[in-house]
PDB file of C-alpha atoms in Angstrom:
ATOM      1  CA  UNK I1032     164.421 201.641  71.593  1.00  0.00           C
ATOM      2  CA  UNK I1033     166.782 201.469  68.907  1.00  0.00           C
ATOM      3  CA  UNK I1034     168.724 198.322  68.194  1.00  0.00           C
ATOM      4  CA  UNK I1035     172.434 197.990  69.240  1.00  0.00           C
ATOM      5  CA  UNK I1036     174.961 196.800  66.859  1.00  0.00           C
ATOM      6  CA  UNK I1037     175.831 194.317  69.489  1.00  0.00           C
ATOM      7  CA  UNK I1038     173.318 192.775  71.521  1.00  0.00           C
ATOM      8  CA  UNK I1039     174.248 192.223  75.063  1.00  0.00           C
ATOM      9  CA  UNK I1040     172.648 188.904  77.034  1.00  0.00           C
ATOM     10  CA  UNK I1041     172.127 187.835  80.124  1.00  0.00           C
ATOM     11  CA  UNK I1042     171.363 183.668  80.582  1.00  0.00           C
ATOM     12  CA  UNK I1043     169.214 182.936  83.452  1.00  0.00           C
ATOM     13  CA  UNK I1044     169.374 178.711  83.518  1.00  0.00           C
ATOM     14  CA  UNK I1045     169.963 176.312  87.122  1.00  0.00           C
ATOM     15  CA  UNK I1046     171.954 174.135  84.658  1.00  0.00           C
ATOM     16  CA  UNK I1047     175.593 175.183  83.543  1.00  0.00           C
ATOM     17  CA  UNK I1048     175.283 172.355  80.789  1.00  0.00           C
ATOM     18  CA  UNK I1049     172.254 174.330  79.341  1.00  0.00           C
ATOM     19  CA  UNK I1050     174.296 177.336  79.376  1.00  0.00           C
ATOM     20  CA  UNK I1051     176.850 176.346  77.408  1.00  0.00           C
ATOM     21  CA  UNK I1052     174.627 175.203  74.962  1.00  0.00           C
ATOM     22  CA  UNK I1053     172.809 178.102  74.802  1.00  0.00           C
ATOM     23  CA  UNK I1054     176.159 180.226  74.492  1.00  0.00           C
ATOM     24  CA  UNK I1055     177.441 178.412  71.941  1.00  0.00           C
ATOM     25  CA  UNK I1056     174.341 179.076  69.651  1.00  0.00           C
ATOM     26  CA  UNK I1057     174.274 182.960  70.502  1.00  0.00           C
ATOM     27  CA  UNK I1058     177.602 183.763  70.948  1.00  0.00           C
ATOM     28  CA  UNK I1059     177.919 182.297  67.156  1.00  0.00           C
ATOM     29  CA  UNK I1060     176.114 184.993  65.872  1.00  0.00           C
ATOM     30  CA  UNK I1061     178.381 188.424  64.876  1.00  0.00           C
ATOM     31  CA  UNK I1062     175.168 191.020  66.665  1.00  0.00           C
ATOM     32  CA  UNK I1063     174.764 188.778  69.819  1.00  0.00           C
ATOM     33  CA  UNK I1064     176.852 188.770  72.834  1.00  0.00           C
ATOM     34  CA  UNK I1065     176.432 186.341  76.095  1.00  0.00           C
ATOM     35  CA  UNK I1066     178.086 188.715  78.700  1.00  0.00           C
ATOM     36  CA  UNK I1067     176.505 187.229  82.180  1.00  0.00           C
ATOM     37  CA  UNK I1068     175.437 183.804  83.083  1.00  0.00           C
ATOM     38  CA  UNK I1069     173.421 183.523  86.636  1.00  0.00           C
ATOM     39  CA  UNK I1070     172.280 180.202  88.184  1.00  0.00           C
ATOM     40  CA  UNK I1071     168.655 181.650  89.789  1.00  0.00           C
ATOM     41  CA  UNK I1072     166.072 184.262  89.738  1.00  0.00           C
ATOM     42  CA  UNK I1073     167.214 186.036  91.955  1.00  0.00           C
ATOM     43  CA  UNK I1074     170.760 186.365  90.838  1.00  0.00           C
ATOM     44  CA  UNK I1075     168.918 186.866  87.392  1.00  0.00           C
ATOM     45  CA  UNK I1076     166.612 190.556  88.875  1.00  0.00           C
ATOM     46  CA  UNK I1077     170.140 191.964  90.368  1.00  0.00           C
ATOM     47  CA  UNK I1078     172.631 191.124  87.382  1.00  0.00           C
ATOM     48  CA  UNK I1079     169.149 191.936  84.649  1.00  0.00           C
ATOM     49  CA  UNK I1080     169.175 195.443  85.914  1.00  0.00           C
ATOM     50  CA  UNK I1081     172.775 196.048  85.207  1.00  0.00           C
ATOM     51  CA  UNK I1082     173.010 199.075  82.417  1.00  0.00           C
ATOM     52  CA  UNK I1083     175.610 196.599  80.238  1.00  0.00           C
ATOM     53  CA  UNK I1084     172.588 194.018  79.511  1.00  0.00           C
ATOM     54  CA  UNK I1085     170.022 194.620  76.633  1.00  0.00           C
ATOM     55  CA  UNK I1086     167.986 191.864  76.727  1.00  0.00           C
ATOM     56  CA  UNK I1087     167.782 188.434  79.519  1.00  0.00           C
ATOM     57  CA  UNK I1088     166.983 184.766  78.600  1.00  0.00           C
ATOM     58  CA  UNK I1089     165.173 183.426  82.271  1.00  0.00           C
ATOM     59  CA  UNK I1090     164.316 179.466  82.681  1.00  0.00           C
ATOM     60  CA  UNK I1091     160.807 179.373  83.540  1.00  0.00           C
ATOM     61  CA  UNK I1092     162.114 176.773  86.525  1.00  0.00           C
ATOM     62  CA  UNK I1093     165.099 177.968  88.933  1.00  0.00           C
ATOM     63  CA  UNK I1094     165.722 178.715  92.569  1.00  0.00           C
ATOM     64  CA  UNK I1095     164.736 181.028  94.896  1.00  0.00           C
ATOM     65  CA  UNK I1096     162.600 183.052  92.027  1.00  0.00           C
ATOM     66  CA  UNK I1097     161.162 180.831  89.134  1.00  0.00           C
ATOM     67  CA  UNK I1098     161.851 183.222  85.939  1.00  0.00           C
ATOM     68  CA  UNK I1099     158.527 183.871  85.747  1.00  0.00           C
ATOM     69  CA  UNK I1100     158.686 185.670  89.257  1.00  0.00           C
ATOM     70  CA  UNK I1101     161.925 187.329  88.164  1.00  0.00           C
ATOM     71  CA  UNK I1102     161.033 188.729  84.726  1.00  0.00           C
ATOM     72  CA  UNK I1103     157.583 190.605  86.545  1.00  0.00           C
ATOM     73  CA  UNK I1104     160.455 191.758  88.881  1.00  0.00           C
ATOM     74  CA  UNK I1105     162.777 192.981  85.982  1.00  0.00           C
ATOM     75  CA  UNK I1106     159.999 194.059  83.861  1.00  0.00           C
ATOM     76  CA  UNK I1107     158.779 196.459  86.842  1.00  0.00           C
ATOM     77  CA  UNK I1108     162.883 197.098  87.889  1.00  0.00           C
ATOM     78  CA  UNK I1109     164.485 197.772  84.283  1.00  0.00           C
ATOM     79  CA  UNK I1110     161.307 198.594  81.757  1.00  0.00           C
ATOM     80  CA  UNK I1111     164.203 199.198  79.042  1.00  0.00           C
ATOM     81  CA  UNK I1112     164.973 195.530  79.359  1.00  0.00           C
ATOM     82  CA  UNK I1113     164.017 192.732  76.668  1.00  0.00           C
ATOM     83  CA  UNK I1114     162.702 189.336  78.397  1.00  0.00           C
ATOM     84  CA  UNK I1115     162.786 185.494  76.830  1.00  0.00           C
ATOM     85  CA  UNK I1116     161.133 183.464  78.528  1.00  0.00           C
ATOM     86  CA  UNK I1117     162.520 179.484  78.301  1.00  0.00           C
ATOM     87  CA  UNK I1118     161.264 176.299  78.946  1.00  0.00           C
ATOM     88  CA  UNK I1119     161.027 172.723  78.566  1.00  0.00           C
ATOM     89  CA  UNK I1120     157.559 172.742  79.075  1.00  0.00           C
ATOM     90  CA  UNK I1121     155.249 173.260  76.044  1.00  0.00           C
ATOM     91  CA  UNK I1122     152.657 174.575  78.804  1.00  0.00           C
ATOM     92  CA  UNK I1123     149.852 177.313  77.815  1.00  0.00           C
ATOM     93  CA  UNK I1124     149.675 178.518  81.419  1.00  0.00           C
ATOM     94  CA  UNK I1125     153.439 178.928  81.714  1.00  0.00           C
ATOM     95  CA  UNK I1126     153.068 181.028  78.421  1.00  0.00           C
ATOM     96  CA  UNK I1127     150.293 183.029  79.594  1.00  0.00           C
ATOM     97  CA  UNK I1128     152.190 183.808  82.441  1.00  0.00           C
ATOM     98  CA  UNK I1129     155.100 184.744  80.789  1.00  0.00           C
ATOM     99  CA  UNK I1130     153.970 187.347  78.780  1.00  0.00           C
ATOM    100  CA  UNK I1131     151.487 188.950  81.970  1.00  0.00           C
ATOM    101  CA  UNK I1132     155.241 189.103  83.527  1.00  0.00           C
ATOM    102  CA  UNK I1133     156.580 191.277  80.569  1.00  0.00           C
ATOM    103  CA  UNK I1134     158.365 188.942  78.387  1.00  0.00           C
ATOM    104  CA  UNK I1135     158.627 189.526  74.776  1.00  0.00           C
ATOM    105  CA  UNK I1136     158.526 185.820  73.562  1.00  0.00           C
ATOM    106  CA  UNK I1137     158.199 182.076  75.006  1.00  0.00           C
ATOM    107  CA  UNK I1138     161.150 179.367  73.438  1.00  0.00           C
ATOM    108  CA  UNK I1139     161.161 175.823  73.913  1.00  0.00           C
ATOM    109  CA  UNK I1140     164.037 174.643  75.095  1.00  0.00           C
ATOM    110  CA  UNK I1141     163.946 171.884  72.376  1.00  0.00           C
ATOM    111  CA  UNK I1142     163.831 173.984  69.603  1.00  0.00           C
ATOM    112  CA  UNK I1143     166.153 176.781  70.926  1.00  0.00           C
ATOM    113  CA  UNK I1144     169.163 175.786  68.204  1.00  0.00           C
ATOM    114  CA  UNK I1145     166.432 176.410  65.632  1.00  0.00           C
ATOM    115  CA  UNK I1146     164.642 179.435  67.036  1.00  0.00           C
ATOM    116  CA  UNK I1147     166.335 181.120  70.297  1.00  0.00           C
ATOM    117  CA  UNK I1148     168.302 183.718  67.779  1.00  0.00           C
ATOM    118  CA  UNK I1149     165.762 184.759  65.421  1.00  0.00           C
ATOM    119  CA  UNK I1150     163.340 185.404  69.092  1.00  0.00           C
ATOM    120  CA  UNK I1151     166.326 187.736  70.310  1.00  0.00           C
ATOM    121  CA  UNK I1152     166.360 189.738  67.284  1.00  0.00           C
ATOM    122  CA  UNK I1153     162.784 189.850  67.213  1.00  0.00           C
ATOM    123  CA  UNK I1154     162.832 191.078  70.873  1.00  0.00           C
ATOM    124  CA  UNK I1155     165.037 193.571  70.009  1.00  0.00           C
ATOM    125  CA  UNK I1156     163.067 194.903  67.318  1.00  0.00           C
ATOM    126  CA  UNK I1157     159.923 195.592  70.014  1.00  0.00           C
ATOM    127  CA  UNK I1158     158.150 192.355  68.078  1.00  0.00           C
ATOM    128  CA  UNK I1159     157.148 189.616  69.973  1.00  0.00           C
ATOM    129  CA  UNK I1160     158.274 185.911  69.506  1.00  0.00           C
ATOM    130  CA  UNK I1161     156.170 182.600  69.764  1.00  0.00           C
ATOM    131  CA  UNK I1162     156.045 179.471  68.540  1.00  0.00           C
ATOM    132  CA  UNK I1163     153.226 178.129  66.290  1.00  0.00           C
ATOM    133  CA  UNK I1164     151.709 175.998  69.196  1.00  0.00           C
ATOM    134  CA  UNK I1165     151.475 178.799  71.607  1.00  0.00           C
ATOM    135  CA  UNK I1166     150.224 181.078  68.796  1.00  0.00           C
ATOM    136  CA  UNK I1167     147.062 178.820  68.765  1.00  0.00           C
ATOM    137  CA  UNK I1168     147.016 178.542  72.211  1.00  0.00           C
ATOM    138  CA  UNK I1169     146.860 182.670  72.575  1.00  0.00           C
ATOM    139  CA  UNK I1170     144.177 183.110  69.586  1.00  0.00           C
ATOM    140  CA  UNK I1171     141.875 179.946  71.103  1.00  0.00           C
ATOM    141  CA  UNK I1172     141.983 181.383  74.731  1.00  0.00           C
ATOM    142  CA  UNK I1173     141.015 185.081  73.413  1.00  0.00           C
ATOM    143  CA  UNK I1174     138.135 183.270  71.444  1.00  0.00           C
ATOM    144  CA  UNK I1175     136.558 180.841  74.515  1.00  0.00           C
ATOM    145  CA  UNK I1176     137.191 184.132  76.658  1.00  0.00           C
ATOM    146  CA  UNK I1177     135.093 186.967  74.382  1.00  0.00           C
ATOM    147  CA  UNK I1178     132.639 184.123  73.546  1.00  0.00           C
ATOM    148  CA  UNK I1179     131.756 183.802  77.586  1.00  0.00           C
ATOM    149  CA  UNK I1180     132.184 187.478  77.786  1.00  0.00           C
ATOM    150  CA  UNK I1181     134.691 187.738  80.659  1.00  0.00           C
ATOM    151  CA  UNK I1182     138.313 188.562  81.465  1.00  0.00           C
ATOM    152  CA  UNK I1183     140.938 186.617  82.748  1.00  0.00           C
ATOM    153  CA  UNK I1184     141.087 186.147  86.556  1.00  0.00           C
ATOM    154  CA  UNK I1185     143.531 188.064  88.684  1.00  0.00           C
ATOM    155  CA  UNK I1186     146.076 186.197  90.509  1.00  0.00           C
ATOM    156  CA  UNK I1187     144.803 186.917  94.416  1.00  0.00           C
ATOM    157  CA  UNK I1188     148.166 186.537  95.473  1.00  0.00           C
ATOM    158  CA  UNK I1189     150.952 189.320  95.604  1.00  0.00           C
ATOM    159  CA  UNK I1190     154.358 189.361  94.161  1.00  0.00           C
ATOM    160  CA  UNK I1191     155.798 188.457  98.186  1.00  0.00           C
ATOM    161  CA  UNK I1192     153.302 185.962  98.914  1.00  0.00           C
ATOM    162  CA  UNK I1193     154.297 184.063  95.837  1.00  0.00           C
ATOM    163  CA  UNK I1194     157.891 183.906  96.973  1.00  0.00           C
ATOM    164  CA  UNK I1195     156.346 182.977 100.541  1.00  0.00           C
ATOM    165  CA  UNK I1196     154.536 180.274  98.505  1.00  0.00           C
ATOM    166  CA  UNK I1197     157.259 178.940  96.037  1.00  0.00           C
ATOM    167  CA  UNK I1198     159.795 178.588  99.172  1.00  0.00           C
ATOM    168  CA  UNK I1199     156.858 177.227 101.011  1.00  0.00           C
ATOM    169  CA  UNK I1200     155.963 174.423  98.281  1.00  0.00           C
ATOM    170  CA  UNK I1201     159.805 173.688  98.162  1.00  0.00           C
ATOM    171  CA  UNK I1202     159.551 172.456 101.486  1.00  0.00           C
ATOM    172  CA  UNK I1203     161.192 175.448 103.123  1.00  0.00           C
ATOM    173  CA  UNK I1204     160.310 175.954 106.973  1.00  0.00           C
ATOM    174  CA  UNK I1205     159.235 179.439 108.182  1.00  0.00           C
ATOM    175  CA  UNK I1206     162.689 179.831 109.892  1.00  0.00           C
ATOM    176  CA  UNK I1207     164.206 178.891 106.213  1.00  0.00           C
ATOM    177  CA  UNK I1208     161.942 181.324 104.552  1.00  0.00           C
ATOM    178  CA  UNK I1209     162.415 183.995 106.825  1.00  0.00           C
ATOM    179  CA  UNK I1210     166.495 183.967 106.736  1.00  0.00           C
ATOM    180  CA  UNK I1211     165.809 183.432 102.853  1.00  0.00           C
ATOM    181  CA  UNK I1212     163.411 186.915 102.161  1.00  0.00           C
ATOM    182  CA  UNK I1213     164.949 188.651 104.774  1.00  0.00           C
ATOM    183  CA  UNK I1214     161.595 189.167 106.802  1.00  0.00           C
ATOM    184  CA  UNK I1215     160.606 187.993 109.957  1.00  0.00           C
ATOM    185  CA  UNK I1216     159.504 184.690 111.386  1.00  0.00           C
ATOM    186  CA  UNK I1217     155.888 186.154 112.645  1.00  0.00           C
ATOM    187  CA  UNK I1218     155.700 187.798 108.563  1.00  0.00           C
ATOM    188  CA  UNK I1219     156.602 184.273 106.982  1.00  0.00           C
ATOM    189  CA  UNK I1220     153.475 183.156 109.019  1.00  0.00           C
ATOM    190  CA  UNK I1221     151.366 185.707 108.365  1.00  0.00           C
ATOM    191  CA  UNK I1222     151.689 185.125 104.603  1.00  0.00           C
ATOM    192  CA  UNK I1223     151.275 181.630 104.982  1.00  0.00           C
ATOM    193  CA  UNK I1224     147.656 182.359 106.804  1.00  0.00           C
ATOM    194  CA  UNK I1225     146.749 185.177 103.996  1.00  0.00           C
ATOM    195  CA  UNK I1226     147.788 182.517 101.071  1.00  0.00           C
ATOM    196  CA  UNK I1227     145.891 179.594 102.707  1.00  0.00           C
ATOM    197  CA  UNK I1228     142.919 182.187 102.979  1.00  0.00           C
ATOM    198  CA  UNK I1229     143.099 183.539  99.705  1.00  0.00           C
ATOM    199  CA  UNK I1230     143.177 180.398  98.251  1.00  0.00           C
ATOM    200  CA  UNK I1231     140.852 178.542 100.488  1.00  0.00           C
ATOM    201  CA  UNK I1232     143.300 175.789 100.835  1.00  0.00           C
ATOM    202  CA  UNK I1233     144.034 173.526 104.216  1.00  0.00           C
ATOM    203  CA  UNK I1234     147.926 172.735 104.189  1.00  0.00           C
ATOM    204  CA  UNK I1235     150.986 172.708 102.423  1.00  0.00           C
ATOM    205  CA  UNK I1236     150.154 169.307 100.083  1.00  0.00           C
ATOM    206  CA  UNK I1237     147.135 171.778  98.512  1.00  0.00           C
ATOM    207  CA  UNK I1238     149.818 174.593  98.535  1.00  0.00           C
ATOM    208  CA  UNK I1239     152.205 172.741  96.411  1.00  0.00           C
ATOM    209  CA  UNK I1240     149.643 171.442  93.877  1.00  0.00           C
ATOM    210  CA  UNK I1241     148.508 174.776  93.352  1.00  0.00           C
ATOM    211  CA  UNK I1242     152.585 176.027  93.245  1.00  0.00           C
ATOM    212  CA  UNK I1243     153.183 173.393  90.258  1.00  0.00           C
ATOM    213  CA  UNK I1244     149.925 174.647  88.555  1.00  0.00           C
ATOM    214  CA  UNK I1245     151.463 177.900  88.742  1.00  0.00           C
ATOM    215  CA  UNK I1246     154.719 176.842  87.080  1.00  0.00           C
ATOM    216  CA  UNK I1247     156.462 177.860  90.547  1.00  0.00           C
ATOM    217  CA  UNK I1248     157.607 174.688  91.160  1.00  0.00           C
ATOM    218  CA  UNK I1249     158.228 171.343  88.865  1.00  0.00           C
ATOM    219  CA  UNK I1250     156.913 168.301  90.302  1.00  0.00           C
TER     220      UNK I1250
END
């Protein structure tokens, strides 16, 4: 995909301070355009696969989807997309996470005045973006991994039963979750069985731990 002359963004943040911020740095730039500003994930899959956006910038943390969720959703809805992931969290499983959804680089929030542009034109070039940390963090898990001779694990759970489980861990009753997803009482509770039993966990305390390991949730 060629470059445009002006790149067109979407910003994906639960925070309209953060926003702003993050406006002010990109609109600043003559090739970069802010031209949609959503609030969650979920607002962030239906406005990301709009034909007037080039390239989203998704919070790893927000409601009703975590970005994470909603750039393997936009990655799989609108390939033609470019994904950023963003966080406060210098986290290797967020990051590893991140890029298994699609995205093309991983900023930290504290260094985004200093690096958030220069990842957006990388993007759009088809180059990746990362930060030294996470560099190491990439080239030391490929090393421990081919030295024990194994891949990484699949995540057991699919894309619904994560939603299931992020609502779930967010204290969400089934009603709540049902009327959230659009799905059924009986269906909310039949995910919350298969997630228990794929994860050979008890109850929701166990479900949220494992939710915050995920990056679904922040504690």
């Amino acid at each position: 995909m060629s470059t445009p002359l002006i790149t067109r963004i979407l910003l994906a943040d639960d925070h309209a301070v953060v926003r702003a911020g993050l406006r002010l740095v990109l609109d600043g730039e003559p090739d970069l355009r802010v031209v949609a500003e959503v609030a969650d994930g979920a607002e962030a899959v239906e406005r990301g696969a709009a034909d007037d956006v080039d390239l989203a910038i998704l919070d790893v943390a927000m409601p009703r989807l975590t970005g994470l969720q909603a750039a393997a959703e936009l990655s799989r809805r609108a390939p033609r997309l470019r994904i950023l992931m963003l966080s406060m969290h210098d986290n290797e499983q967020y990051l590893f996470e991140a890029l298994k959804a699609g995205a093309s680089g991983y900023v930290l929030k504290t260094a985004a005045d200093r690096d958030l542009v220069e990842a957006v034109r990388a993007a759009m070039r088809g180059e990746s973006f990362l930060y030294p940390a996470a560099i190491t963090a990439l080239v030391r898990d490929y090393l421990e991994r081919a030295s024990a001779g194994e891949d990484a694990p699949e995540d057991p759970l699919t894309v619904r039963e994560l939603q299931v489980l992020k609502l779930i861990a967010e204290a969400h009753t089934n009603d709540q979750i049902a009327l959230e997803l659009g799905i059924a009482r009986r269906t909310v509770e039949r995910h919350r069985a298969n997630i228990l039993g794929k994860l050979h966990m008890r109850d929701r305390v166990e479900l949220t731990r494992y939710a915050i390991r995920r990056g679904l949730v922040q504690p």
